[in-house]
Tab-separated table of C-alpha atoms and ligand atoms in Angstrom:
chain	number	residue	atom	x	y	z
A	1	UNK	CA	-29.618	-31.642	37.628
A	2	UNK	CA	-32.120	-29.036	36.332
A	3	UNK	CA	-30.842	-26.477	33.602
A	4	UNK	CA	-29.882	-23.148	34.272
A	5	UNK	CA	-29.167	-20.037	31.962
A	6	UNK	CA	-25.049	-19.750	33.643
A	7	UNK	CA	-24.753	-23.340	34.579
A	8	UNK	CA	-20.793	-25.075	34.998
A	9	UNK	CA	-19.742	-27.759	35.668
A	10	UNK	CA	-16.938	-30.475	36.745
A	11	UNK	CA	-16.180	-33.372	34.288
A	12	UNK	CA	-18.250	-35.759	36.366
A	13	UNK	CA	-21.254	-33.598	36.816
A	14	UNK	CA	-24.577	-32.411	35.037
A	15	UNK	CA	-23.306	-31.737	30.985
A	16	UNK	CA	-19.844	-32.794	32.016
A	17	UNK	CA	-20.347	-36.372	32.632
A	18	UNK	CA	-22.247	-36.988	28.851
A	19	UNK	CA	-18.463	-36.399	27.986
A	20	UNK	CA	-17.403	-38.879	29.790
A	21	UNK	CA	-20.369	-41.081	28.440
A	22	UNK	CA	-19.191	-40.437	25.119
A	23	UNK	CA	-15.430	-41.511	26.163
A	24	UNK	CA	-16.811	-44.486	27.818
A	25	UNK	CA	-18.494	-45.543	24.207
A	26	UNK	CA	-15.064	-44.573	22.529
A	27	UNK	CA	-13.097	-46.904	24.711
A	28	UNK	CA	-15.748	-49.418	24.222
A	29	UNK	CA	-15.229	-49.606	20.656
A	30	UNK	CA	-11.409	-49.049	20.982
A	31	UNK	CA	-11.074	-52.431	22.603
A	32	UNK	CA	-13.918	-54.515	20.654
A	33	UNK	CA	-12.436	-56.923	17.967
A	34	UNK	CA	-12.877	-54.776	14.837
A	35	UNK	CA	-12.831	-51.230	15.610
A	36	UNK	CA	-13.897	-48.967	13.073
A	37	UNK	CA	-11.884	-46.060	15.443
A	38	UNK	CA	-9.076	-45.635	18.047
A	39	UNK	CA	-8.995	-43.548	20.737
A	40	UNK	CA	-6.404	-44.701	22.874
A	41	UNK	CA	-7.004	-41.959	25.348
A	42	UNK	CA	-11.088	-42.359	25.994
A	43	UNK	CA	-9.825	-45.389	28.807
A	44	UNK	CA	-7.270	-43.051	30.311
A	45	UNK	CA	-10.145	-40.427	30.750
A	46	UNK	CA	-12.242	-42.963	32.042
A	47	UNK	CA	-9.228	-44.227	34.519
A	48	UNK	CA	-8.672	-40.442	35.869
A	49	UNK	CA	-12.844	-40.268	35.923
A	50	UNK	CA	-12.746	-42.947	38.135
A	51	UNK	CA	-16.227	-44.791	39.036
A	52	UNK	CA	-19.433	-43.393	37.699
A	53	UNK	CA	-22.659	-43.651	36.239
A	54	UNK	CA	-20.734	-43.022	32.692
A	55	UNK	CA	-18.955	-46.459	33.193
A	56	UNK	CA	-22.390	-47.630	32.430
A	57	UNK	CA	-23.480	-46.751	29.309
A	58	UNK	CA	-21.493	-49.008	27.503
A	59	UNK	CA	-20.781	-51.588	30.191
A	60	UNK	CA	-19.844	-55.110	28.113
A	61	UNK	CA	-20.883	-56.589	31.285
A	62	UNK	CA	-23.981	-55.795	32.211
A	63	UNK	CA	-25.096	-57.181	35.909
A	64	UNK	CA	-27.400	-60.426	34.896
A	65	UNK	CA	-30.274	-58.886	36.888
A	66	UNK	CA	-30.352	-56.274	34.828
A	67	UNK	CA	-29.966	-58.318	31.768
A	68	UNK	CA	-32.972	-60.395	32.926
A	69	UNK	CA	-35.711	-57.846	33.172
A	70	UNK	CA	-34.025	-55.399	30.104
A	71	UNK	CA	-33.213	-58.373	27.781
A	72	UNK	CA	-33.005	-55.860	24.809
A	73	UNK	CA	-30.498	-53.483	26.834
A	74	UNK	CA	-27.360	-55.264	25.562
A	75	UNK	CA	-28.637	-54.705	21.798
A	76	UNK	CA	-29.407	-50.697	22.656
A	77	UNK	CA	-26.075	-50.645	24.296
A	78	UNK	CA	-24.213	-52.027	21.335
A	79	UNK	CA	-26.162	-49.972	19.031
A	80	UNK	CA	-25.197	-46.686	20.844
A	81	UNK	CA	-21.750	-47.944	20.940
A	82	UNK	CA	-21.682	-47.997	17.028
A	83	UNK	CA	-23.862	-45.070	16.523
A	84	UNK	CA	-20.815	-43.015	18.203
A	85	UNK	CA	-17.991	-44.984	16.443
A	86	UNK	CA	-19.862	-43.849	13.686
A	87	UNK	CA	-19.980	-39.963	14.480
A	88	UNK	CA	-16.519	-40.324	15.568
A	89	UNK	CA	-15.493	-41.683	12.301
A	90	UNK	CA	-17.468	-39.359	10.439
A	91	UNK	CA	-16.046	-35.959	12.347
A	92	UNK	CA	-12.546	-37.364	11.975
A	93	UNK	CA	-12.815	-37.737	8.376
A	94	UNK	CA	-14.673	-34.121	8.044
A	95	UNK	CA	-11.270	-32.665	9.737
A	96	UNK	CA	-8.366	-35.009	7.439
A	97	UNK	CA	-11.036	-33.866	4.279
A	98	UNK	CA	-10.483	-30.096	5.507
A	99	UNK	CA	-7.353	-30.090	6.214
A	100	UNK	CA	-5.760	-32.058	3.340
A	101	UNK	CA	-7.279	-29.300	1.054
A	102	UNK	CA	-5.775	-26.553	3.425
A	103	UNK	CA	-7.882	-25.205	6.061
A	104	UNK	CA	-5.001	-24.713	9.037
A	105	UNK	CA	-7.562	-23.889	11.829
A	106	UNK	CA	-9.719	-26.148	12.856
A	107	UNK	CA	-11.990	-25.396	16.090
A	108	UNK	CA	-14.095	-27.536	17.913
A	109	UNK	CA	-17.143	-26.577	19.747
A	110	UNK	CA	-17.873	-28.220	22.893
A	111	UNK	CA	-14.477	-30.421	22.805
A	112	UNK	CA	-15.459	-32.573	26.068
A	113	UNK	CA	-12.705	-35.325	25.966
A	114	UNK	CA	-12.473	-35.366	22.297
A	115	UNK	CA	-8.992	-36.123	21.996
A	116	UNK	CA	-8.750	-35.386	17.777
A	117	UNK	CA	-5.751	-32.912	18.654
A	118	UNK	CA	-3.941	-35.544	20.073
A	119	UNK	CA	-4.537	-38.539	18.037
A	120	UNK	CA	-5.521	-37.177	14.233
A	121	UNK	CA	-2.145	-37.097	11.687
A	122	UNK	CA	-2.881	-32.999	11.416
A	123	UNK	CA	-1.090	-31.208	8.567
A	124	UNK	CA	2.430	-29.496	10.019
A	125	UNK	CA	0.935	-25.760	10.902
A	126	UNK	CA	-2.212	-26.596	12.324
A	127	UNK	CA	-3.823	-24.993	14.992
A	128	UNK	CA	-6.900	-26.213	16.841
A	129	UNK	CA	-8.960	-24.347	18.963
A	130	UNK	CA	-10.686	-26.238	21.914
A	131	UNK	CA	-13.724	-24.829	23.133
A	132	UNK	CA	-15.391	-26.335	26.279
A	133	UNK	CA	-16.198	-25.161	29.849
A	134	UNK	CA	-12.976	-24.263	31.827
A	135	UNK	CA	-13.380	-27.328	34.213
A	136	UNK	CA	-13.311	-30.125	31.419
A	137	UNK	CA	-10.693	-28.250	29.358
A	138	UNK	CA	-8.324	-28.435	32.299
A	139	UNK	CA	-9.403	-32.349	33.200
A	140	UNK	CA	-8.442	-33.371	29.628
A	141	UNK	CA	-5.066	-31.394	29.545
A	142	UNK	CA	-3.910	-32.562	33.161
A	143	UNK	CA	-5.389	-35.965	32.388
A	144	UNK	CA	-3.002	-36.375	29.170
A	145	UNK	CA	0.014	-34.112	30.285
A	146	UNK	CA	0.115	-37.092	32.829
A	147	UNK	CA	-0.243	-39.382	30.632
A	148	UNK	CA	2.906	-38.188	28.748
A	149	UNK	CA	0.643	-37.752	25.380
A	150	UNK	CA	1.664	-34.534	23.336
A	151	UNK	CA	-0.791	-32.622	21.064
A	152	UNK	CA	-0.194	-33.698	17.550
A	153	UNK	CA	-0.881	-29.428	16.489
A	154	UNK	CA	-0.857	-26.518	18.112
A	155	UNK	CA	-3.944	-27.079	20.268
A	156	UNK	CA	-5.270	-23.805	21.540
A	157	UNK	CA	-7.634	-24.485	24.848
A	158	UNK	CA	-10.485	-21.657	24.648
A	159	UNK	CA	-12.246	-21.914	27.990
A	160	UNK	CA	-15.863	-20.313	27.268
A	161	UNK	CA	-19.192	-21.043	28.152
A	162	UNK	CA	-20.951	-21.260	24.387
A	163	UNK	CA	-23.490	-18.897	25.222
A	164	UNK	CA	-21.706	-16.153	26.120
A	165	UNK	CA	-19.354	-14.187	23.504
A	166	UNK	CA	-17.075	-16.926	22.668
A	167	UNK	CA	-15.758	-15.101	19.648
A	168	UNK	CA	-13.998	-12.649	21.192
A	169	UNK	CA	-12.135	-15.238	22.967
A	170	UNK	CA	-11.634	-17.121	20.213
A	171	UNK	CA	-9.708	-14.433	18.552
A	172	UNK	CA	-7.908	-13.640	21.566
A	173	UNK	CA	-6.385	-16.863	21.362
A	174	UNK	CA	-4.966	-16.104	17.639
A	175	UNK	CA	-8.116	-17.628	15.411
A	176	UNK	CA	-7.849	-15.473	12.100
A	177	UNK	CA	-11.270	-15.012	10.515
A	178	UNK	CA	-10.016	-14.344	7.405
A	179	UNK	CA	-8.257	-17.567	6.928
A	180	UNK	CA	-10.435	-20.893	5.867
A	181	UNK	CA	-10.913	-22.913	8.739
A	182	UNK	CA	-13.184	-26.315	9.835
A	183	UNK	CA	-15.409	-26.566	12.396
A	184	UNK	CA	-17.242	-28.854	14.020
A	185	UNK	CA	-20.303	-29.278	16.775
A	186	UNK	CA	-20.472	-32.784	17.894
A	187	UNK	CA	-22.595	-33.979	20.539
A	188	UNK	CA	-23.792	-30.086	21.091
A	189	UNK	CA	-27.096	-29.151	20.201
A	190	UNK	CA	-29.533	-30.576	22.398
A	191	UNK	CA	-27.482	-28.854	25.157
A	192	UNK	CA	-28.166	-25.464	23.641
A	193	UNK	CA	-31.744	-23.776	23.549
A	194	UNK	CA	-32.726	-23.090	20.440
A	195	UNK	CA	-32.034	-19.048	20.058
A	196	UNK	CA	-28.339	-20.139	21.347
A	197	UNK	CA	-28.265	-22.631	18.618
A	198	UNK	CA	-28.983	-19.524	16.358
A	199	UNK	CA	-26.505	-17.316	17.677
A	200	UNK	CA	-23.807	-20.122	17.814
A	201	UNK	CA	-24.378	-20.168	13.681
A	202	UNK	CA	-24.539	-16.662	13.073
A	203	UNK	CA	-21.581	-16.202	15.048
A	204	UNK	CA	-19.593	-18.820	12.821
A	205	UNK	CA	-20.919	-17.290	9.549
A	206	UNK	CA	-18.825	-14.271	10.751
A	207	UNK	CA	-16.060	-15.857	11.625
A	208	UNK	CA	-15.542	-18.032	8.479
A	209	UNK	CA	-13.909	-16.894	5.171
A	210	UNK	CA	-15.151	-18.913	1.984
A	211	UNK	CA	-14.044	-22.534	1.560
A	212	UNK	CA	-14.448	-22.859	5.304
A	213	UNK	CA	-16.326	-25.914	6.260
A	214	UNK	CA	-18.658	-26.920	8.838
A	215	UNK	CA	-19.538	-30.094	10.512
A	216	UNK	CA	-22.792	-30.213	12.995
A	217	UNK	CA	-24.508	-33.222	14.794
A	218	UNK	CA	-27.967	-31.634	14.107
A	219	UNK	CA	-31.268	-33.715	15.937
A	220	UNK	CA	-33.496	-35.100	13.973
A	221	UNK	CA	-37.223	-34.725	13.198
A	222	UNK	CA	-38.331	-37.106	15.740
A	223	UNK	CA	-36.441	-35.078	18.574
A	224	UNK	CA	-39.576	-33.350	19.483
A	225	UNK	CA	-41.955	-35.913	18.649
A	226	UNK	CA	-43.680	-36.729	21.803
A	227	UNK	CA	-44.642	-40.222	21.282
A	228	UNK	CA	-40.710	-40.633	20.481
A	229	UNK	CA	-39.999	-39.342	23.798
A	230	UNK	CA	-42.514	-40.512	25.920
A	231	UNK	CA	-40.708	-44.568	24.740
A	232	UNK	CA	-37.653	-42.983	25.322
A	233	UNK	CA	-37.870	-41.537	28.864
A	234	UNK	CA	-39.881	-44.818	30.123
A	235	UNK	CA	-36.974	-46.723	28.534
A	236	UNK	CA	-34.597	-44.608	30.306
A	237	UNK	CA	-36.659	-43.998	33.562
A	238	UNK	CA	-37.195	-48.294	33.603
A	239	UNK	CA	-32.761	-48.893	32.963
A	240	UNK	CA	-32.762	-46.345	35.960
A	241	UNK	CA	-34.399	-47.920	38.349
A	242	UNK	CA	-33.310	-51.312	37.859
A	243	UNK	CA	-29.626	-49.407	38.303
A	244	UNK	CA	-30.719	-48.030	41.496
A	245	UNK	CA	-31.570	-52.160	42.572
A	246	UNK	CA	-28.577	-53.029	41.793
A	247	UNK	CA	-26.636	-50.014	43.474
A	248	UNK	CA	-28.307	-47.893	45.443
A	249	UNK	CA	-25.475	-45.713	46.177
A	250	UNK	CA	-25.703	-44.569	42.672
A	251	UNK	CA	-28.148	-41.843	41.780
A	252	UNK	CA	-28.284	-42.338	37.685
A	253	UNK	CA	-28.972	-38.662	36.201
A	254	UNK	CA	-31.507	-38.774	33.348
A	255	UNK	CA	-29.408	-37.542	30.516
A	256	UNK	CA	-32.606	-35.993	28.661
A	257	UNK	CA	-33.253	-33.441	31.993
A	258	UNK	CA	-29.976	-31.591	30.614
A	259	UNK	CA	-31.511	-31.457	26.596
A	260	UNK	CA	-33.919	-28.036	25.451
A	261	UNK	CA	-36.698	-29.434	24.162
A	262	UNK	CA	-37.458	-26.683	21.658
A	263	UNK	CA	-38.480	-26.023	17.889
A	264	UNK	CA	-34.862	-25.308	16.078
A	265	UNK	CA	-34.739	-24.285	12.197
A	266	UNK	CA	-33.391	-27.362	10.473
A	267	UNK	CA	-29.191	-27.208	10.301
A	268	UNK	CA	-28.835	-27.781	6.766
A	269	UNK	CA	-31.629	-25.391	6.023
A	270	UNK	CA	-29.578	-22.484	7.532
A	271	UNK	CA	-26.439	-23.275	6.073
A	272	UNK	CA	-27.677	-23.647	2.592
A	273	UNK	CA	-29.623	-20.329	3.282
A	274	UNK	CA	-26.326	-18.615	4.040
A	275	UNK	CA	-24.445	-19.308	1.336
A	276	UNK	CA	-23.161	-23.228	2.280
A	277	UNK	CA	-22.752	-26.273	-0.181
A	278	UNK	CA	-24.370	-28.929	2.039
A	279	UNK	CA	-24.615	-32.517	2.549
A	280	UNK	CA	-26.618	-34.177	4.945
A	281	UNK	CA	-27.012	-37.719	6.362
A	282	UNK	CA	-29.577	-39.681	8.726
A	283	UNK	CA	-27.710	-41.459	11.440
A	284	UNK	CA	-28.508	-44.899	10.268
A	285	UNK	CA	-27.336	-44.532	6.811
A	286	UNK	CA	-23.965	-42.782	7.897
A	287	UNK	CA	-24.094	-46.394	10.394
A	288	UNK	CA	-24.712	-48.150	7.273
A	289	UNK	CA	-22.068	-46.231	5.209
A	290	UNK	CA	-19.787	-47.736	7.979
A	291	UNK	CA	-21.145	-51.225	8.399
A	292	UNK	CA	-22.426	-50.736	11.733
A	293	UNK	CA	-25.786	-50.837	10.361
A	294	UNK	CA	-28.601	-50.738	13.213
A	295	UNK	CA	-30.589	-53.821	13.691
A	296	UNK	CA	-34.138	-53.202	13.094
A	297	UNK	CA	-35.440	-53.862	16.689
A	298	UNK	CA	-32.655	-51.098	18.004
A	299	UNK	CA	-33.126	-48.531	15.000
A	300	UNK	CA	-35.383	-46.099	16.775
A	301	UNK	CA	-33.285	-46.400	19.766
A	302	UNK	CA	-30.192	-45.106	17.873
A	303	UNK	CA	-30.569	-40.747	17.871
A	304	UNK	CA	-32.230	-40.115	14.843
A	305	UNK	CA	-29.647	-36.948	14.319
A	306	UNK	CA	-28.483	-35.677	10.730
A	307	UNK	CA	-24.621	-35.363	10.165
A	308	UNK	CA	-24.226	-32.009	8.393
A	309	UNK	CA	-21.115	-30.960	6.336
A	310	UNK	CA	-21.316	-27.572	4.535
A	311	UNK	CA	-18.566	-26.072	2.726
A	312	UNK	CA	-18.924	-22.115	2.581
A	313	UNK	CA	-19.372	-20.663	-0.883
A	314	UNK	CA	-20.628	-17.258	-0.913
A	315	UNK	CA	-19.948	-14.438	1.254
B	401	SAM	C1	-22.016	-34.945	24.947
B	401	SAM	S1	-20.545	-34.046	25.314
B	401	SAM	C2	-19.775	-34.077	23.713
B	401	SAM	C3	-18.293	-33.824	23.782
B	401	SAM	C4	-17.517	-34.015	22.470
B	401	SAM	N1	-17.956	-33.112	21.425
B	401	SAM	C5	-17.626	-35.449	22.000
B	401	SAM	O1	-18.417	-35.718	21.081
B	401	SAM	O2	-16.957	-36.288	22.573
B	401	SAM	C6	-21.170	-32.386	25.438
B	401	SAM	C7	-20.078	-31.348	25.678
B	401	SAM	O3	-20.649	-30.054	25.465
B	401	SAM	C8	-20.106	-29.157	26.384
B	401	SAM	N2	-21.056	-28.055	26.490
B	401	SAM	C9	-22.408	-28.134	26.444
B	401	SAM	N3	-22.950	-26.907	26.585
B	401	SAM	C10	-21.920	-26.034	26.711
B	401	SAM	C11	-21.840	-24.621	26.892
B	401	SAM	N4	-22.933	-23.864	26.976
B	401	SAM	N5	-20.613	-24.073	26.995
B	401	SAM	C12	-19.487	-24.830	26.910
B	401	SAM	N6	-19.510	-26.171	26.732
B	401	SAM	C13	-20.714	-26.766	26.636
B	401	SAM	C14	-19.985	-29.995	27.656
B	401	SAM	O4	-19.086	-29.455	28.605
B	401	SAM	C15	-19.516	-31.334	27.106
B	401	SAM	O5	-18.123	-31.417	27.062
């Protein structure tokens, strides 16, 4: 589904449904033999989801025909399953690393089924601030009020679409810009044109006092590099149709159709140039840092993004 300037969406549709791709890699790792994190709540989105493309991505069963003419599709799969137990690990770690030296808000930006305010031990008095698209804010609330799971903090659902004024919304719902707070953008950017990606960041240097931190999935330098792409969408384009084969029923969405393909300053760049310690780290060496390192016939089909953590020092 093409890209438009207002675009919504359900939980199973166009941006919606990479959430649920994302939950579908969290449950995968969940249930492997050594996790490196738990998210006992990515199957019970999955469950509510019920049948989709998403179910997929991570499948530890791939059909055999599949496996036949894609024999290196069980390696990507793997690899993308430990590339986001990685980012997972490394977000939840930003937030206990915050909030164990004080920050009491923490807000996440494009939340999808992230379920940190429900599973993280959060300091007594903290507040976070969920910011997603109305549709898959209300999925994940109904989906775990049913569940009988309770918010470990105050979690504060802020129904926006990021690129309208979010902010104001945000202190509607009781976010105090004067306090230190964490943030974090996780699976974001390549949803966002690159003059929203500017705003978002302008709009969170004024909303952060010093000693606030930030945490950003940022794409890499190879995002844009067209031989990169050209392997990727054939890869993609080639899993597709040998989906299709197997069901034709289901219409697999091309996940990169939904991403803005567009020059961005570099993340750490901008922080540092606005007054931010910051640290950053390629993908495969935050998967190494983990021991999920990527074996070299899958590492450039792992997302070559940089994890970005700034801590605010100046005004
Ligand atoms: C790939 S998912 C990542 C979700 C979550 N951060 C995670 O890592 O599990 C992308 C999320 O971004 C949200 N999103 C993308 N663009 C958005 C926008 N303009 N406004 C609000 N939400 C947006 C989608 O609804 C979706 O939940």
């Amino acid at each position: 589904m093409a890209r438009t300037d207002n675009d919504s969406w359900e939980i199973t549709e166009s941006v919606g449904a990479t959430a649920l791709g994302v939950a579908a890699s969290r449950a995968a790792e969940t249930e492997s033999e050594n996790p490196l994190i738990r998210d006992p709540f990515a199957r019970v989105f999955l469950d509510a989801a019920g049948d989709g493309v998403w179910n997929w991505f991570s499948a530890p069963k791939l059909p055999p025909e599949l496996l036949e003419s894609e024999p290196d599709l069980a390696l990507q799969q793997k690899s993308m399953v430990n590339y986001m137990a990685s980012r997972t690990a490394f977000f939840d770690s930003f937030f206990l690393d915050a909030t164990t030296a004080g920050a009491r808000q923490a807000v996440i930006l494009a939340a999808g089924l992230d379920s940190r305010s429900w599973r993280l031990p959060w300091p007594d008095g903290t507040t976070v601030y969920e910011l997603d698209q109305p549709r898959v804010l209300d999925f994940k609330a109904a989906t775990l009020a049913e569940h009988g799971a309770q918010p470990a903090c105050n979690r504060v659902a802020v129904p926006v679409y990021l690129r309208h004024d979010w902010p104001a919304a945000l202190r509607q719902a009781g976010f105090d810009p004067g306090a230190p707070s964490a943030w974090s953008a996780e699976g974001l950017m390549p949803y966002l044109p690159a003059a929203s990606q500017e705003l978002l960041f302008e709009r969170v240097q004024a909303l952060t006092a010093i000693g606030s931190r930030v945490a950003v999935e940022a794409l890499g330098p190879n995002f844009l590099d067209p031989e990169f792409r050209a392997k990727r969408r054939a890869r993609m384009d080639r899993v597709r149709a040998l989906l299709a084969d197997t069901d034709p029923q289901r219409e697999v969405p091309s996940t990169d159709e939904l991403w803005y393909f567009e020059e961005r300053e570099d993340v750490g760049d901008w922080f540092g140039r606005h007054g931010w310690d910051v640290t950053v780290t390629p993908s495969l060496e935050l998967m190494a840092g983990y021991g999920r390192k990527a074996p070299e016939q899958a590492a450039d089909q792992v997302p070559g993004n940089l994890f970005v953590a700034a801590q605010r020092t100046k005004a």
